[in-house]
């Protein structure tokens, strides 16, 4: 187990390695909060009580800094295991869009010559060599890599978004970067604060009383134009 994150009470058991962590995140779907508990226990100080999980792009550096005994690539291998079971050879889909993804995945996997998991195990040099002197295969390698990267980001982003909402944090659309409500308010024009607070409350976020009082004061002093319902 890693050192616990500051300000977070950890009760869940940590994952023994990154592959199991990645496979669990990719498989959890609507149970992101349950797996988020285990991930907090797993990555310890890489989780910040104020900002939540590290951004996906910065996860590797955060794990290293926190002394976690596995890299981001290991989590990606766990994602790839689930990806293979969903879309790889023998994969089945319940809907037409997923069926199309199964067909595309299997076609690319065949062109590349590797399953998603085995592809993740290749070194960058080995991946580059796959398409050497073979433009068709090189394009398949790039498409396959892009597909896996999007899957990784979606899996991790789903867990991060669920954790952020459960802990009253804001999430910027299109990224997995968390932003505390206080920081969101600081970046907002004074006259826009009441509307922002109303939006946060509607979305179910726990807005601090001090910020609610600020919004009320702005309205009372007529520093903002508030539309009547």
PDB file of C-alpha atoms in Angstrom:
ATOM      1  CA  UNK A   1       0.000   0.000   0.000  1.00  0.00           C
ATOM      2  CA  UNK A   2       1.156   3.514  -0.806  1.00  0.00           C
ATOM      3  CA  UNK A   3       1.259   6.455   1.614  1.00  0.00           C
ATOM      4  CA  UNK A   4      -2.326   7.683   2.079  1.00  0.00           C
ATOM      5  CA  UNK A   5      -3.471  10.885   0.435  1.00  0.00           C
ATOM      6  CA  UNK A   6      -3.686  13.858   2.774  1.00  0.00           C
ATOM      7  CA  UNK A   7      -7.172  14.694   3.964  1.00  0.00           C
ATOM      8  CA  UNK A   8      -8.729  11.493   2.604  1.00  0.00           C
ATOM      9  CA  UNK A   9      -9.817   8.588   4.780  1.00  0.00           C
ATOM     10  CA  UNK A  10      -8.951   5.388   2.931  1.00  0.00           C
ATOM     11  CA  UNK A  11     -10.874   2.233   3.784  1.00  0.00           C
ATOM     12  CA  UNK A  12     -10.727   0.338   0.500  1.00  0.00           C
ATOM     13  CA  UNK A  13      -8.021  -2.194  -0.335  1.00  0.00           C
ATOM     14  CA  UNK A  14      -5.399  -0.974  -2.809  1.00  0.00           C
ATOM     15  CA  UNK A  15      -4.875  -2.740  -6.118  1.00  0.00           C
ATOM     16  CA  UNK A  16      -1.830  -5.034  -6.149  1.00  0.00           C
ATOM     17  CA  UNK A  17      -0.620  -3.621  -9.481  1.00  0.00           C
ATOM     18  CA  UNK A  18      -1.448  -1.222 -12.272  1.00  0.00           C
ATOM     19  CA  UNK A  19      -2.787  -3.826 -14.673  1.00  0.00           C
ATOM     20  CA  UNK A  20      -5.515  -4.901 -12.250  1.00  0.00           C
ATOM     21  CA  UNK A  21      -6.240  -1.246 -11.510  1.00  0.00           C
ATOM     22  CA  UNK A  22      -6.639  -0.420 -15.194  1.00  0.00           C
ATOM     23  CA  UNK A  23      -8.796  -3.476 -15.874  1.00  0.00           C
ATOM     24  CA  UNK A  24     -11.079  -2.576 -12.965  1.00  0.00           C
ATOM     25  CA  UNK A  25     -11.458   1.054 -14.057  1.00  0.00           C
ATOM     26  CA  UNK A  26     -12.268   0.019 -17.623  1.00  0.00           C
ATOM     27  CA  UNK A  27     -14.837  -2.514 -16.433  1.00  0.00           C
ATOM     28  CA  UNK A  28     -16.603  -0.507 -13.740  1.00  0.00           C
ATOM     29  CA  UNK A  29     -18.925   1.578 -15.958  1.00  0.00           C
ATOM     30  CA  UNK A  30     -21.524   3.014 -13.530  1.00  0.00           C
ATOM     31  CA  UNK A  31     -19.618   1.920 -10.431  1.00  0.00           C
ATOM     32  CA  UNK A  32     -16.825   4.454 -10.813  1.00  0.00           C
ATOM     33  CA  UNK A  33     -17.052   5.634  -7.208  1.00  0.00           C
ATOM     34  CA  UNK A  34     -16.371   2.138  -5.867  1.00  0.00           C
ATOM     35  CA  UNK A  35     -13.252   1.743  -7.980  1.00  0.00           C
ATOM     36  CA  UNK A  36     -12.231   5.342  -7.220  1.00  0.00           C
ATOM     37  CA  UNK A  37     -12.041   4.384  -3.530  1.00  0.00           C
ATOM     38  CA  UNK A  38      -9.602   1.588  -4.352  1.00  0.00           C
ATOM     39  CA  UNK A  39      -7.598   3.838  -6.674  1.00  0.00           C
ATOM     40  CA  UNK A  40      -7.214   6.431  -3.926  1.00  0.00           C
ATOM     41  CA  UNK A  41      -5.872   3.687  -1.681  1.00  0.00           C
ATOM     42  CA  UNK A  42      -3.616   2.470  -4.485  1.00  0.00           C
ATOM     43  CA  UNK A  43      -1.962   5.708  -5.584  1.00  0.00           C
ATOM     44  CA  UNK A  44      -1.774   7.274  -2.133  1.00  0.00           C
ATOM     45  CA  UNK A  45      -0.209  10.743  -2.125  1.00  0.00           C
ATOM     46  CA  UNK A  46      -0.662  11.040  -5.911  1.00  0.00           C
ATOM     47  CA  UNK A  47      -4.297  11.829  -5.045  1.00  0.00           C
ATOM     48  CA  UNK A  48      -4.928  15.336  -3.735  1.00  0.00           C
ATOM     49  CA  UNK A  49      -7.962  15.968  -1.528  1.00  0.00           C
ATOM     50  CA  UNK A  50      -8.462  19.427  -3.047  1.00  0.00           C
ATOM     51  CA  UNK A  51      -7.955  18.671  -6.736  1.00  0.00           C
ATOM     52  CA  UNK A  52      -8.587  14.923  -6.853  1.00  0.00           C
ATOM     53  CA  UNK A  53      -6.869  12.492  -9.191  1.00  0.00           C
ATOM     54  CA  UNK A  54      -3.959  13.673 -11.345  1.00  0.00           C
ATOM     55  CA  UNK A  55      -4.727  14.567 -14.953  1.00  0.00           C
ATOM     56  CA  UNK A  56      -4.320  11.605 -17.264  1.00  0.00           C
ATOM     57  CA  UNK A  57      -1.459  13.312 -19.116  1.00  0.00           C
ATOM     58  CA  UNK A  58       0.338  13.949 -15.800  1.00  0.00           C
ATOM     59  CA  UNK A  59      -0.455  10.621 -14.126  1.00  0.00           C
ATOM     60  CA  UNK A  60       2.930   9.046 -14.814  1.00  0.00           C
ATOM     61  CA  UNK A  61       4.838  11.917 -13.194  1.00  0.00           C
ATOM     62  CA  UNK A  62       2.420  11.978 -10.245  1.00  0.00           C
ATOM     63  CA  UNK A  63       2.829   8.237  -9.625  1.00  0.00           C
ATOM     64  CA  UNK A  64       6.618   8.545  -9.721  1.00  0.00           C
ATOM     65  CA  UNK A  65       6.637  11.527  -7.368  1.00  0.00           C
ATOM     66  CA  UNK A  66       4.347   9.723  -4.913  1.00  0.00           C
ATOM     67  CA  UNK A  67       6.550   6.615  -4.943  1.00  0.00           C
ATOM     68  CA  UNK A  68       3.859   4.357  -6.429  1.00  0.00           C
ATOM     69  CA  UNK A  69       5.406   1.098  -7.604  1.00  0.00           C
ATOM     70  CA  UNK A  70       3.923   1.037 -11.116  1.00  0.00           C
ATOM     71  CA  UNK A  71       3.818   3.462 -14.096  1.00  0.00           C
ATOM     72  CA  UNK A  72       0.860   4.718 -16.110  1.00  0.00           C
ATOM     73  CA  UNK A  73       1.715   2.219 -18.842  1.00  0.00           C
ATOM     74  CA  UNK A  74       0.749  -0.606 -16.502  1.00  0.00           C
ATOM     75  CA  UNK A  75      -2.695   0.943 -16.055  1.00  0.00           C
ATOM     76  CA  UNK A  76      -2.941   1.225 -19.842  1.00  0.00           C
ATOM     77  CA  UNK A  77      -2.228  -2.488 -20.152  1.00  0.00           C
ATOM     78  CA  UNK A  78      -5.152  -3.099 -17.813  1.00  0.00           C
ATOM     79  CA  UNK A  79      -7.343  -0.929 -20.023  1.00  0.00           C
ATOM     80  CA  UNK A  80      -6.128  -2.890 -23.047  1.00  0.00           C
ATOM     81  CA  UNK A  81      -7.145  -6.193 -21.441  1.00  0.00           C
ATOM     82  CA  UNK A  82     -10.706  -4.933 -21.121  1.00  0.00           C
ATOM     83  CA  UNK A  83     -10.596  -3.415 -24.606  1.00  0.00           C
ATOM     84  CA  UNK A  84      -9.634  -6.814 -26.061  1.00  0.00           C
ATOM     85  CA  UNK A  85     -12.503  -8.538 -24.264  1.00  0.00           C
ATOM     86  CA  UNK A  86     -14.985  -5.952 -25.555  1.00  0.00           C
ATOM     87  CA  UNK A  87     -13.817  -5.372 -29.112  1.00  0.00           C
ATOM     88  CA  UNK A  88     -11.027  -7.832 -29.927  1.00  0.00           C
ATOM     89  CA  UNK A  89     -11.221 -11.306 -31.422  1.00  0.00           C
ATOM     90  CA  UNK A  90     -14.432 -12.904 -30.224  1.00  0.00           C
ATOM     91  CA  UNK A  91     -15.728  -9.577 -28.926  1.00  0.00           C
ATOM     92  CA  UNK A  92     -19.469  -9.035 -29.178  1.00  0.00           C
ATOM     93  CA  UNK A  93     -21.487  -5.839 -29.086  1.00  0.00           C
ATOM     94  CA  UNK A  94     -25.070  -5.160 -28.061  1.00  0.00           C
ATOM     95  CA  UNK A  95     -25.627  -2.115 -30.272  1.00  0.00           C
ATOM     96  CA  UNK A  96     -24.944  -1.279 -33.903  1.00  0.00           C
ATOM     97  CA  UNK A  97     -22.351   1.449 -33.155  1.00  0.00           C
ATOM     98  CA  UNK A  98     -20.449  -0.955 -30.915  1.00  0.00           C
ATOM     99  CA  UNK A  99     -20.725  -3.664 -33.572  1.00  0.00           C
ATOM    100  CA  UNK A 100     -19.067  -1.273 -36.030  1.00  0.00           C
ATOM    101  CA  UNK A 101     -16.313  -0.620 -33.491  1.00  0.00           C
ATOM    102  CA  UNK A 102     -15.788  -4.364 -33.052  1.00  0.00           C
ATOM    103  CA  UNK A 103     -15.399  -4.750 -36.823  1.00  0.00           C
ATOM    104  CA  UNK A 104     -12.981  -1.803 -37.053  1.00  0.00           C
ATOM    105  CA  UNK A 105     -10.970  -2.949 -34.050  1.00  0.00           C
ATOM    106  CA  UNK A 106     -10.554  -6.460 -35.334  1.00  0.00           C
ATOM    107  CA  UNK A 107      -9.593  -5.182 -38.785  1.00  0.00           C
ATOM    108  CA  UNK A 108      -6.943  -2.849 -37.353  1.00  0.00           C
ATOM    109  CA  UNK A 109      -5.653  -5.473 -34.929  1.00  0.00           C
ATOM    110  CA  UNK A 110      -5.197  -7.895 -37.818  1.00  0.00           C
ATOM    111  CA  UNK A 111      -3.403  -5.270 -39.911  1.00  0.00           C
ATOM    112  CA  UNK A 112      -1.132  -4.334 -37.005  1.00  0.00           C
ATOM    113  CA  UNK A 113      -0.556  -7.945 -36.018  1.00  0.00           C
ATOM    114  CA  UNK A 114      -1.174  -7.532 -32.290  1.00  0.00           C
ATOM    115  CA  UNK A 115      -3.999  -7.500 -29.776  1.00  0.00           C
ATOM    116  CA  UNK A 116      -4.482  -4.310 -27.773  1.00  0.00           C
ATOM    117  CA  UNK A 117      -2.695  -5.782 -24.756  1.00  0.00           C
ATOM    118  CA  UNK A 118       0.284  -7.060 -26.777  1.00  0.00           C
ATOM    119  CA  UNK A 119       0.432  -3.730 -28.619  1.00  0.00           C
ATOM    120  CA  UNK A 120       0.694  -1.900 -25.271  1.00  0.00           C
ATOM    121  CA  UNK A 121       3.601  -4.162 -24.332  1.00  0.00           C
ATOM    122  CA  UNK A 122       5.663  -3.044 -27.343  1.00  0.00           C
ATOM    123  CA  UNK A 123       8.376  -0.433 -26.953  1.00  0.00           C
ATOM    124  CA  UNK A 124       8.028   2.827 -28.929  1.00  0.00           C
ATOM    125  CA  UNK A 125      10.859   1.615 -31.168  1.00  0.00           C
ATOM    126  CA  UNK A 126       9.056  -1.666 -31.864  1.00  0.00           C
ATOM    127  CA  UNK A 127       5.837   0.170 -32.717  1.00  0.00           C
ATOM    128  CA  UNK A 128       7.692   2.456 -35.112  1.00  0.00           C
ATOM    129  CA  UNK A 129       9.274  -0.557 -36.796  1.00  0.00           C
ATOM    130  CA  UNK A 130       5.861  -2.110 -37.484  1.00  0.00           C
ATOM    131  CA  UNK A 131       5.115   0.366 -40.249  1.00  0.00           C
ATOM    132  CA  UNK A 132       8.597   0.699 -41.673  1.00  0.00           C
ATOM    133  CA  UNK A 133       8.488   0.477 -45.477  1.00  0.00           C
ATOM    134  CA  UNK A 134       4.785  -0.424 -45.237  1.00  0.00           C
ATOM    135  CA  UNK A 135       2.543   2.677 -45.446  1.00  0.00           C
ATOM    136  CA  UNK A 136      -0.694   0.678 -45.091  1.00  0.00           C
ATOM    137  CA  UNK A 137       0.465  -0.989 -41.892  1.00  0.00           C
ATOM    138  CA  UNK A 138       1.895   2.291 -40.607  1.00  0.00           C
ATOM    139  CA  UNK A 139      -1.528   3.928 -40.984  1.00  0.00           C
ATOM    140  CA  UNK A 140      -3.175   0.991 -39.186  1.00  0.00           C
ATOM    141  CA  UNK A 141      -0.664   1.304 -36.338  1.00  0.00           C
ATOM    142  CA  UNK A 142      -1.486   4.998 -35.932  1.00  0.00           C
ATOM    143  CA  UNK A 143      -5.257   4.395 -36.085  1.00  0.00           C
ATOM    144  CA  UNK A 144      -5.014   1.540 -33.577  1.00  0.00           C
ATOM    145  CA  UNK A 145      -2.904   3.668 -31.243  1.00  0.00           C
ATOM    146  CA  UNK A 146      -5.372   6.570 -31.482  1.00  0.00           C
ATOM    147  CA  UNK A 147      -8.289   4.243 -30.739  1.00  0.00           C
ATOM    148  CA  UNK A 148      -6.595   2.857 -27.633  1.00  0.00           C
ATOM    149  CA  UNK A 149      -5.576   6.312 -26.410  1.00  0.00           C
ATOM    150  CA  UNK A 150      -9.185   7.534 -26.654  1.00  0.00           C
ATOM    151  CA  UNK A 151     -10.374   4.444 -24.772  1.00  0.00           C
ATOM    152  CA  UNK A 152      -7.784   5.040 -22.026  1.00  0.00           C
ATOM    153  CA  UNK A 153      -8.765   8.691 -21.659  1.00  0.00           C
ATOM    154  CA  UNK A 154     -12.479   7.846 -21.540  1.00  0.00           C
ATOM    155  CA  UNK A 155     -12.002   5.153 -18.890  1.00  0.00           C
ATOM    156  CA  UNK A 156      -9.862   7.304 -16.625  1.00  0.00           C
ATOM    157  CA  UNK A 157     -11.951  10.395 -17.290  1.00  0.00           C
ATOM    158  CA  UNK A 158     -15.147   8.615 -16.252  1.00  0.00           C
ATOM    159  CA  UNK A 159     -13.674   7.696 -12.876  1.00  0.00           C
ATOM    160  CA  UNK A 160     -12.229  11.190 -12.367  1.00  0.00           C
ATOM    161  CA  UNK A 161     -15.514  12.903 -13.246  1.00  0.00           C
ATOM    162  CA  UNK A 162     -17.472  10.711 -10.821  1.00  0.00           C
ATOM    163  CA  UNK A 163     -14.966  11.369  -8.038  1.00  0.00           C
ATOM    164  CA  UNK A 164     -14.957  15.117  -8.728  1.00  0.00           C
ATOM    165  CA  UNK A 165     -18.743  15.372  -8.606  1.00  0.00           C
ATOM    166  CA  UNK A 166     -18.958  13.289  -5.433  1.00  0.00           C
ATOM    167  CA  UNK A 167     -16.444  15.608  -3.771  1.00  0.00           C
ATOM    168  CA  UNK A 168     -17.848  18.929  -5.012  1.00  0.00           C
ATOM    169  CA  UNK A 169     -15.212  19.702  -7.610  1.00  0.00           C
ATOM    170  CA  UNK A 170     -15.732  21.203 -11.038  1.00  0.00           C
ATOM    171  CA  UNK A 171     -14.460  19.519 -14.189  1.00  0.00           C
ATOM    172  CA  UNK A 172     -13.584  21.381 -17.344  1.00  0.00           C
ATOM    173  CA  UNK A 173     -15.457  20.051 -20.351  1.00  0.00           C
ATOM    174  CA  UNK A 174     -13.291  18.078 -22.745  1.00  0.00           C
ATOM    175  CA  UNK A 175     -10.582  17.326 -20.180  1.00  0.00           C
ATOM    176  CA  UNK A 176     -10.122  15.366 -17.011  1.00  0.00           C
ATOM    177  CA  UNK A 177      -8.630  18.404 -15.225  1.00  0.00           C
ATOM    178  CA  UNK A 178     -10.423  19.062 -11.968  1.00  0.00           C
ATOM    179  CA  UNK A 179     -11.002  22.613 -10.760  1.00  0.00           C
ATOM    180  CA  UNK A 180     -12.236  23.392  -7.238  1.00  0.00           C
ATOM    181  CA  UNK A 181     -15.359  25.558  -6.973  1.00  0.00           C
ATOM    182  CA  UNK A 182     -13.422  28.347  -5.234  1.00  0.00           C
ATOM    183  CA  UNK A 183     -10.987  28.551  -8.152  1.00  0.00           C
ATOM    184  CA  UNK A 184     -13.875  28.523 -10.616  1.00  0.00           C
ATOM    185  CA  UNK A 185     -15.448  31.489  -8.827  1.00  0.00           C
ATOM    186  CA  UNK A 186     -12.129  33.386  -8.759  1.00  0.00           C
ATOM    187  CA  UNK A 187     -11.853  33.068 -12.537  1.00  0.00           C
ATOM    188  CA  UNK A 188     -15.419  34.340 -13.022  1.00  0.00           C
ATOM    189  CA  UNK A 189     -16.397  37.979 -13.565  1.00  0.00           C
ATOM    190  CA  UNK A 190     -18.086  39.467 -10.504  1.00  0.00           C
ATOM    191  CA  UNK A 191     -21.433  39.953 -12.236  1.00  0.00           C
ATOM    192  CA  UNK A 192     -21.441  36.333 -13.455  1.00  0.00           C
ATOM    193  CA  UNK A 193     -20.958  34.767 -10.019  1.00  0.00           C
ATOM    194  CA  UNK A 194     -24.690  34.443  -9.095  1.00  0.00           C
ATOM    195  CA  UNK A 195     -25.486  32.632 -12.360  1.00  0.00           C
ATOM    196  CA  UNK A 196     -22.481  30.350 -11.881  1.00  0.00           C
ATOM    197  CA  UNK A 197     -23.537  29.482  -8.329  1.00  0.00           C
ATOM    198  CA  UNK A 198     -27.068  28.711  -9.509  1.00  0.00           C
ATOM    199  CA  UNK A 199     -25.661  26.388 -12.172  1.00  0.00           C
ATOM    200  CA  UNK A 200     -23.429  24.604  -9.662  1.00  0.00           C
ATOM    201  CA  UNK A 201     -26.328  24.054  -7.271  1.00  0.00           C
ATOM    202  CA  UNK A 202     -28.526  22.710 -10.068  1.00  0.00           C
ATOM    203  CA  UNK A 203     -25.804  20.232 -11.004  1.00  0.00           C
ATOM    204  CA  UNK A 204     -25.693  18.939  -7.451  1.00  0.00           C
ATOM    205  CA  UNK A 205     -22.395  20.410  -6.281  1.00  0.00           C
ATOM    206  CA  UNK A 206     -21.913  21.276  -2.624  1.00  0.00           C
ATOM    207  CA  UNK A 207     -21.246  25.019  -2.849  1.00  0.00           C
ATOM    208  CA  UNK A 208     -19.629  26.498   0.305  1.00  0.00           C
ATOM    209  CA  UNK A 209     -21.847  28.888   2.309  1.00  0.00           C
ATOM    210  CA  UNK A 210     -19.323  31.713   1.951  1.00  0.00           C
ATOM    211  CA  UNK A 211     -19.606  31.591  -1.836  1.00  0.00           C
ATOM    212  CA  UNK A 212     -23.415  31.420  -1.654  1.00  0.00           C
ATOM    213  CA  UNK A 213     -23.375  34.533   0.552  1.00  0.00           C
ATOM    214  CA  UNK A 214     -21.102  36.292  -1.936  1.00  0.00           C
ATOM    215  CA  UNK A 215     -23.574  35.564  -4.743  1.00  0.00           C
ATOM    216  CA  UNK A 216     -26.473  36.854  -2.620  1.00  0.00           C
ATOM    217  CA  UNK A 217     -24.564  40.051  -1.801  1.00  0.00           C
ATOM    218  CA  UNK A 218     -23.813  40.687  -5.471  1.00  0.00           C
ATOM    219  CA  UNK A 219     -27.516  40.398  -6.303  1.00  0.00           C
ATOM    220  CA  UNK A 220     -28.529  42.612  -3.339  1.00  0.00           C
ATOM    221  CA  UNK A 221     -26.069  45.330  -4.375  1.00  0.00           C
ATOM    222  CA  UNK A 222     -27.343  45.068  -7.948  1.00  0.00           C
ATOM    223  CA  UNK A 223     -23.891  44.298  -9.298  1.00  0.00           C
ATOM    224  CA  UNK A 224     -25.335  41.618 -11.540  1.00  0.00           C
ATOM    225  CA  UNK A 225     -28.261  41.343 -13.908  1.00  0.00           C
ATOM    226  CA  UNK A 226     -30.237  38.284 -12.813  1.00  0.00           C
ATOM    227  CA  UNK A 227     -32.908  37.002 -15.185  1.00  0.00           C
ATOM    228  CA  UNK A 228     -36.254  36.362 -13.582  1.00  0.00           C
ATOM    229  CA  UNK A 229     -37.705  32.892 -14.015  1.00  0.00           C
TER     230      UNK A 229
END
